[in-house]
Coordinates of C-alpha atoms in Angstrom, one line a residue:
X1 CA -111.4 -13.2 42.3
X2 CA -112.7 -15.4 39.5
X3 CA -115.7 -17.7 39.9
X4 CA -116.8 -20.8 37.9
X5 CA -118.9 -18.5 36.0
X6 CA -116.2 -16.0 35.0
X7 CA -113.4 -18.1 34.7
X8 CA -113.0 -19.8 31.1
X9 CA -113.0 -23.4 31.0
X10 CA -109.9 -25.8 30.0
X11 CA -110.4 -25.3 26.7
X12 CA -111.4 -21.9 26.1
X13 CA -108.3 -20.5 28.5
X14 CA -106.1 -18.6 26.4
X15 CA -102.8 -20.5 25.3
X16 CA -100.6 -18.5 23.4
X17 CA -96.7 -19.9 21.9
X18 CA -93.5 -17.1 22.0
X19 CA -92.1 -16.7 18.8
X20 CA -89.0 -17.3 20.1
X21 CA -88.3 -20.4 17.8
X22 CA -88.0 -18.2 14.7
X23 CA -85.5 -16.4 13.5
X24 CA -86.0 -12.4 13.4
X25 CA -88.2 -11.2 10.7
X26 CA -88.7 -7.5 11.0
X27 CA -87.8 -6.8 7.1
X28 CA -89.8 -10.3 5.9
X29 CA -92.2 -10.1 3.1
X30 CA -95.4 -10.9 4.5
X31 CA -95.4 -13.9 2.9
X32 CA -92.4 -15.4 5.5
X33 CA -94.9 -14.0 8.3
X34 CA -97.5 -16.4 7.3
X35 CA -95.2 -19.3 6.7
X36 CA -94.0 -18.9 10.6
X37 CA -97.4 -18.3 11.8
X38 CA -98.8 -21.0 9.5
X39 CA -96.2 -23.2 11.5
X40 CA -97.5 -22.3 14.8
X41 CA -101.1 -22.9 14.2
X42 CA -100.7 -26.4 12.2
X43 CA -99.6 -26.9 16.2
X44 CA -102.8 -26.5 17.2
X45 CA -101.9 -23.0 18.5
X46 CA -105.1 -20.4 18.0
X47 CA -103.4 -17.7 20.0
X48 CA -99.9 -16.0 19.5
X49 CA -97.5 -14.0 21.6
X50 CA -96.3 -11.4 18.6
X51 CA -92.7 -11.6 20.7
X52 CA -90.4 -8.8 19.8
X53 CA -87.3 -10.6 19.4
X54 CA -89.6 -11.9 16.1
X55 CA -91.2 -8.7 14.7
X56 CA -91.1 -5.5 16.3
X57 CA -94.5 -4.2 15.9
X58 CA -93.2 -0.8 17.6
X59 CA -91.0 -0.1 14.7
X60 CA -93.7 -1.1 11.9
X61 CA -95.2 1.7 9.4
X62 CA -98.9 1.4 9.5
X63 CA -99.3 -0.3 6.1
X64 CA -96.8 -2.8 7.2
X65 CA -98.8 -3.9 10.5
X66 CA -102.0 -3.8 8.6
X67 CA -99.8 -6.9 6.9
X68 CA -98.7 -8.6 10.0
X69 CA -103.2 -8.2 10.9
X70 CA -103.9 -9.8 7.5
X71 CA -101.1 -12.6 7.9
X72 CA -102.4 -13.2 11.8
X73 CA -106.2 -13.3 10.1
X74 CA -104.7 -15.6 7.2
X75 CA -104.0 -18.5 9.6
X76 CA -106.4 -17.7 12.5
X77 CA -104.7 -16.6 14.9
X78 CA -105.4 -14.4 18.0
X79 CA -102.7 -11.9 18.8
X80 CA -103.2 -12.3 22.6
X81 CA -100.4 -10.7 23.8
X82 CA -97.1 -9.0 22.6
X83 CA -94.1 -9.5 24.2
X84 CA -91.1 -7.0 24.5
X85 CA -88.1 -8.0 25.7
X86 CA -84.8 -6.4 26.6
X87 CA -85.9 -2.7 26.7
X88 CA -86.0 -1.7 30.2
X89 CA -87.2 1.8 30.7
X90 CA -84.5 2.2 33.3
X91 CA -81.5 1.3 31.4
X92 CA -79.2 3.5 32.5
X93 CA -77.8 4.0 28.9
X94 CA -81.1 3.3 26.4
X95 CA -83.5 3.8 29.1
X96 CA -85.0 7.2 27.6
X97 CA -85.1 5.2 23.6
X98 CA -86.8 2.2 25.5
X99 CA -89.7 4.4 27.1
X100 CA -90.2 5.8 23.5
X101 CA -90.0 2.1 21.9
X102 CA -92.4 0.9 24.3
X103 CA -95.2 3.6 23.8
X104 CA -94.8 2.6 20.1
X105 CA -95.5 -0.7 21.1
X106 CA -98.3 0.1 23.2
X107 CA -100.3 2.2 20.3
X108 CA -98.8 -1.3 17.7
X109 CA -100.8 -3.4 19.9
X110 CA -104.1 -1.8 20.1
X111 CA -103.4 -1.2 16.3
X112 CA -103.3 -5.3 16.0
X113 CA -106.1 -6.2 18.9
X114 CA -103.5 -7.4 20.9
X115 CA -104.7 -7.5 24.5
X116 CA -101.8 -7.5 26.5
X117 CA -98.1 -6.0 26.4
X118 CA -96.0 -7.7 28.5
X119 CA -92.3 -5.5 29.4
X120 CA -89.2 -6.3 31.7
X121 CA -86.7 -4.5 33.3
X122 CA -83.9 -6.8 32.0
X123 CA -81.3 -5.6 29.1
X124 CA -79.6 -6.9 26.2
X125 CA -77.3 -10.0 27.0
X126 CA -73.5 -9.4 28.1
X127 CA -71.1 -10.5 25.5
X128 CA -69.6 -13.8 27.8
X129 CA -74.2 -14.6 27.9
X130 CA -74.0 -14.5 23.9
X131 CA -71.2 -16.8 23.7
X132 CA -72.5 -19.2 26.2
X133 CA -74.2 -22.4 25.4
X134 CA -77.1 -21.5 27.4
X135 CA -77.1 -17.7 28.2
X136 CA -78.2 -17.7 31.9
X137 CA -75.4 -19.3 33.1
X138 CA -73.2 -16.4 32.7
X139 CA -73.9 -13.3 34.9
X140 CA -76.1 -10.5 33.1
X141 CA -76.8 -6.9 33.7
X142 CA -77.8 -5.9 37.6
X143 CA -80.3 -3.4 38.3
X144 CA -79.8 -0.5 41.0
X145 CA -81.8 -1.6 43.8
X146 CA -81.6 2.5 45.8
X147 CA -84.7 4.8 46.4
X148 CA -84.4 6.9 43.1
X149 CA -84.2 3.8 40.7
X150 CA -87.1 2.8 42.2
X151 CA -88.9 5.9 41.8
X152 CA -88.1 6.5 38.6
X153 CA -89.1 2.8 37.6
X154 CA -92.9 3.1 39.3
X155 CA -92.7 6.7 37.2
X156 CA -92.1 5.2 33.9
X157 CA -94.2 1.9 34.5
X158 CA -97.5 4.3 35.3
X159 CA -96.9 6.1 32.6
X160 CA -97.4 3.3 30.1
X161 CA -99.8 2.0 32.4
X162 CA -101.7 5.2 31.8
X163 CA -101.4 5.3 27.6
X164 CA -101.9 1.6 28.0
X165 CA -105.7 2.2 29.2
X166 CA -106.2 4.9 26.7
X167 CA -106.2 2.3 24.4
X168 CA -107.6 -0.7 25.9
X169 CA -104.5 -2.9 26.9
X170 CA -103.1 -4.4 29.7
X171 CA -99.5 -4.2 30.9
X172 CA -97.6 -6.8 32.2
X173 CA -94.1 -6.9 34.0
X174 CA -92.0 -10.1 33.5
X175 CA -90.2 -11.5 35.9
X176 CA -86.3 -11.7 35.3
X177 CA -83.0 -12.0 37.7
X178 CA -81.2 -9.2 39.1
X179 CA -83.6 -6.5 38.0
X180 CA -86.2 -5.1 40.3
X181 CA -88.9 -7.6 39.0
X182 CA -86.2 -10.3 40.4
X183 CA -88.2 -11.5 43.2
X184 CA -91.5 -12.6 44.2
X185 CA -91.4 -9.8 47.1
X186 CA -90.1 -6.7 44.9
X187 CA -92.1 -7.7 42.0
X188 CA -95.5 -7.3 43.8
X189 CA -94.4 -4.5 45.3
X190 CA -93.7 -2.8 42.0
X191 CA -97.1 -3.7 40.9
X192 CA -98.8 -2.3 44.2
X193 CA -96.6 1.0 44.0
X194 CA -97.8 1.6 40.3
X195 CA -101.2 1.1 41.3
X196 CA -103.2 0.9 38.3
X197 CA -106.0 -1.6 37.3
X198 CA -104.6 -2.6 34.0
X199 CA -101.2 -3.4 35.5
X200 CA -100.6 -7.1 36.6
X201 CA -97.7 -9.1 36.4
X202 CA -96.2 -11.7 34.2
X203 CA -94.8 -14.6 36.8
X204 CA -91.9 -15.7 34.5
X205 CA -90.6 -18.0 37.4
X206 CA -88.6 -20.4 34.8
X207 CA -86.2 -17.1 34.3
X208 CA -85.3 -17.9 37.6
X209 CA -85.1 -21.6 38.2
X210 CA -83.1 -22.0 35.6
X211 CA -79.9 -19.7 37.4
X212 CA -77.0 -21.6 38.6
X213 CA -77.0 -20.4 41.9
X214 CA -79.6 -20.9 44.8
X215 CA -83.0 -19.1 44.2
X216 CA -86.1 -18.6 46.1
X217 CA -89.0 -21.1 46.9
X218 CA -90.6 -21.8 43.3
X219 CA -94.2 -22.5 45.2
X220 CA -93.9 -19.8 47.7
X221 CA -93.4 -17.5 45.0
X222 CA -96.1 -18.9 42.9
X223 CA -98.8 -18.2 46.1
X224 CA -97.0 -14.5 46.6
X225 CA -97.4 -13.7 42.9
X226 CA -100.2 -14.8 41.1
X227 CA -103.0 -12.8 42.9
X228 CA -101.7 -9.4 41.3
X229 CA -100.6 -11.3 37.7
X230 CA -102.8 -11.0 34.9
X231 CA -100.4 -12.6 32.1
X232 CA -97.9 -15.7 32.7
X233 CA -95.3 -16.9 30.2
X234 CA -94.5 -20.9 31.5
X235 CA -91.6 -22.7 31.2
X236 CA -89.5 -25.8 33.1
X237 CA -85.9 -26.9 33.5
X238 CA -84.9 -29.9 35.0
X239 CA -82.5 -28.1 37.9
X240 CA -79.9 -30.0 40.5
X241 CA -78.5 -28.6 43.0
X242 CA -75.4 -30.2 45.7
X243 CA -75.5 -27.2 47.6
X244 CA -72.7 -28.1 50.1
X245 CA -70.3 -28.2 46.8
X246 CA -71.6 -25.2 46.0
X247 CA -73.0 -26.5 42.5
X248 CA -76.0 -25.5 40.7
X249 CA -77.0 -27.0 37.0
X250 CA -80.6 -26.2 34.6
X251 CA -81.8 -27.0 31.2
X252 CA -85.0 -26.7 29.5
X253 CA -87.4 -29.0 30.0
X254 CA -91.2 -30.2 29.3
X255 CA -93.2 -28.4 31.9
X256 CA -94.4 -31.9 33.3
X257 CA -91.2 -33.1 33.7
X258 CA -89.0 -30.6 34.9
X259 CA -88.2 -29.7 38.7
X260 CA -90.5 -27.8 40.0
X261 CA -94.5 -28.9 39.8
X262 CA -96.9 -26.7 37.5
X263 CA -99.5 -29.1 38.7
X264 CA -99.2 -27.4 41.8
X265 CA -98.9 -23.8 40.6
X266 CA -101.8 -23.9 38.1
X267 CA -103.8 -25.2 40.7
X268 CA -102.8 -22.3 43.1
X269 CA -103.3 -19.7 40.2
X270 CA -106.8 -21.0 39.8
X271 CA -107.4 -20.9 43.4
X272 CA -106.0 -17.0 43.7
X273 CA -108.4 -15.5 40.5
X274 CA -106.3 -15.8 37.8
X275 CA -107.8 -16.2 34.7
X276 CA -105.3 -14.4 32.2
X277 CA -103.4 -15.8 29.3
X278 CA -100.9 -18.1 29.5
X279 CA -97.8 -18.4 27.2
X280 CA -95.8 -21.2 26.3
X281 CA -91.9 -20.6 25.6
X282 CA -89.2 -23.4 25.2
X283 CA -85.4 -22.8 24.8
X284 CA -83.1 -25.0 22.8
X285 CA -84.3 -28.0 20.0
X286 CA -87.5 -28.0 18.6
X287 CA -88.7 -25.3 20.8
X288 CA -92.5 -25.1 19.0
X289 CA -93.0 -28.3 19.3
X290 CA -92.2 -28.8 23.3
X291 CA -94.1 -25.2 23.6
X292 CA -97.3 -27.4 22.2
X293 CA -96.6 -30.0 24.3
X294 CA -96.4 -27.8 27.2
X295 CA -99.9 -26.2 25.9
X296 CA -101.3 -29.8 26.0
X297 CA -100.1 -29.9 29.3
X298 CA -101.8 -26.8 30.8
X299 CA -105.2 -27.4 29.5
X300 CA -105.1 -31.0 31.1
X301 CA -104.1 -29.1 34.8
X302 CA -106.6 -26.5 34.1
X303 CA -109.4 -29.4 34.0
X304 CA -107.9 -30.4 37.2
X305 CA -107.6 -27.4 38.8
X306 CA -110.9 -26.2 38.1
X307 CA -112.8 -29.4 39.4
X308 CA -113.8 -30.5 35.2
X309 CA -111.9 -33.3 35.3
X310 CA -113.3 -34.9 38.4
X311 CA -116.8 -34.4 36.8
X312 CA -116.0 -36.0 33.9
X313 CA -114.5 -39.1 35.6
X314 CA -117.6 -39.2 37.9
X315 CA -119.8 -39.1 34.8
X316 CA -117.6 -41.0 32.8
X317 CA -117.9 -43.9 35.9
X318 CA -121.8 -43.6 36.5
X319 CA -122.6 -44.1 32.3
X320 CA -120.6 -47.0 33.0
X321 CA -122.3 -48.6 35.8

């Protein structure tokens, strides 16, 4: 568990931004790279989650992610964590492709002094999600939940946990609905059946307040999760639910004003040791700029959370006397 004196302050916790809000670049001269980072760091961003959806740093030659290092270096910004979405290693049809893709990813990230990798179990969206206005209120993929999917997921997991170490990253498993990191309950027991130091997970809760259905305690899970999580993407929706009706609405939302209180959870994260990156992610608008809002947000509940902003108002108060 952290302590005052290992923990980074407000300000120095890592605070990264998805690149989510831009369009895929894989093919972009480097010269497009910088113009999207530049955008993210004129938000006051000085870390950066190199989300795949973006670039696929996996799929890079070597000269071309020595260009995606110079164009991070260009702006100044950290390439905390990588993201990689949608390539479950148990996918029944790409599952083998994915494990190969994500090794790639691994050996991209060490290449780029990225810190963490963050993968899921969830897979590409259904046709009826792609045509939806907001893709999670149609009903995705479904993971097998018997003995031998299991196995083979703890199997695959270790074995990037494993090339993961080799080269000095961290894995983390995101949270996501209907796959066996769908839970708080299953996802921790993932973690703890892998068994390896430099596996944590990634407490992507807002994947699953935002379903239209009813879902599990957002605090509870918070408490069950963050002692074994060493990455945490963060975002809100503002949720209703008339459950007798049997009616359940979401959509994105600023993290202090959506339904469920991160005032609360950071505090509890705090309290449990954690002390890894967060990242901001926003669907829908201007998605960048309520991701730096959000960032805003976090370092204000990390001065609460770790007793700095009741110093300061006590030693704001006795100048003042």
């Amino acid at each position: 568990m952290s302590t005052p004196d290992t923990r980074p302050t407000s300000e120095q916790w890592p605070i990264a931004v998805a690149m989510l809000p831009f369009p895929a670049s894989q093919d972009a001269p480097a010269d497009t790279w910088v113009d999207h980072l530049a955008e993210v760091a004129f938000e006051g961003f000085t870390e950066v989650d190199l989300t795949d959806c973006w670039i696929r740093p996996g799929d890079l030659t070597p000269a071309r992610i020595e260009e995606l290092r110079e164009a991070l270096a260009t702006v100044g910004l950290d390439p905390v964590a990588l993201s990689a979405i949608r390539r479950s290693v148990i996918d029944p049809e790409m599952g083998d492709d994915n494990l190969a893709y994500s090794h790639r990813t691994i050996d991209a990230a060490a290449a780029l002094g990225t810190k963490i990798v963050s993968f899921g179990l969830h897979r590409p969206l259904l046709p009826a999600q792609r045509q939806a206005f907001w893709f999670w209120t149609e009903e995705g993929p479904v993971d097998a939940t018997d003995a031998d999917t299991w196995a083979l997921a703890v199997t695959r997991l270790r074995e990037l946990g494993r090339h993961a170490a080799e080269v000095g990253v961290e894995l983390s498993l995101e949270m996501y609905e209907d796959t066996l990191l769908g839970t708080a309950e299953s996802s921790v027991r993932l973690v703890h059946d892998i068994g390896q130091d430099n596996v944590g997970l990634n407490p992507d809760l807002g994947n699953l307040v935002r379903l239209h259905r009813p879902i599990e305690d957002f605090q509870a899970a918070v408490e069950a999760c963050l002692p074994v999580s060493n990455y945490w993407h963060v975002k809100s929706y503002f949720r209703d639910e008339d459950r007798a009706a049997g009616t359940y609405v979401a959509m994105p939302a600023p993290m202090e004003m959506g339904s469920v209180s991160y005032r609360k959870a950071i505090r509890t994260a705090v309290e449990a040791g954690f002390t890894g990156p967060f990242c901001v992610e926003h669907y829908g608008g201007d998605g960048l700029s309520v991701s730096a809002r959000n960032a805003r947000y976090i370092r204000r509940m990390l001065a609460v959370a770790t007793g700095e902003a009741r110093e300061s108002v006590l030693r704001a108060a006795e100048a003042a006397r």
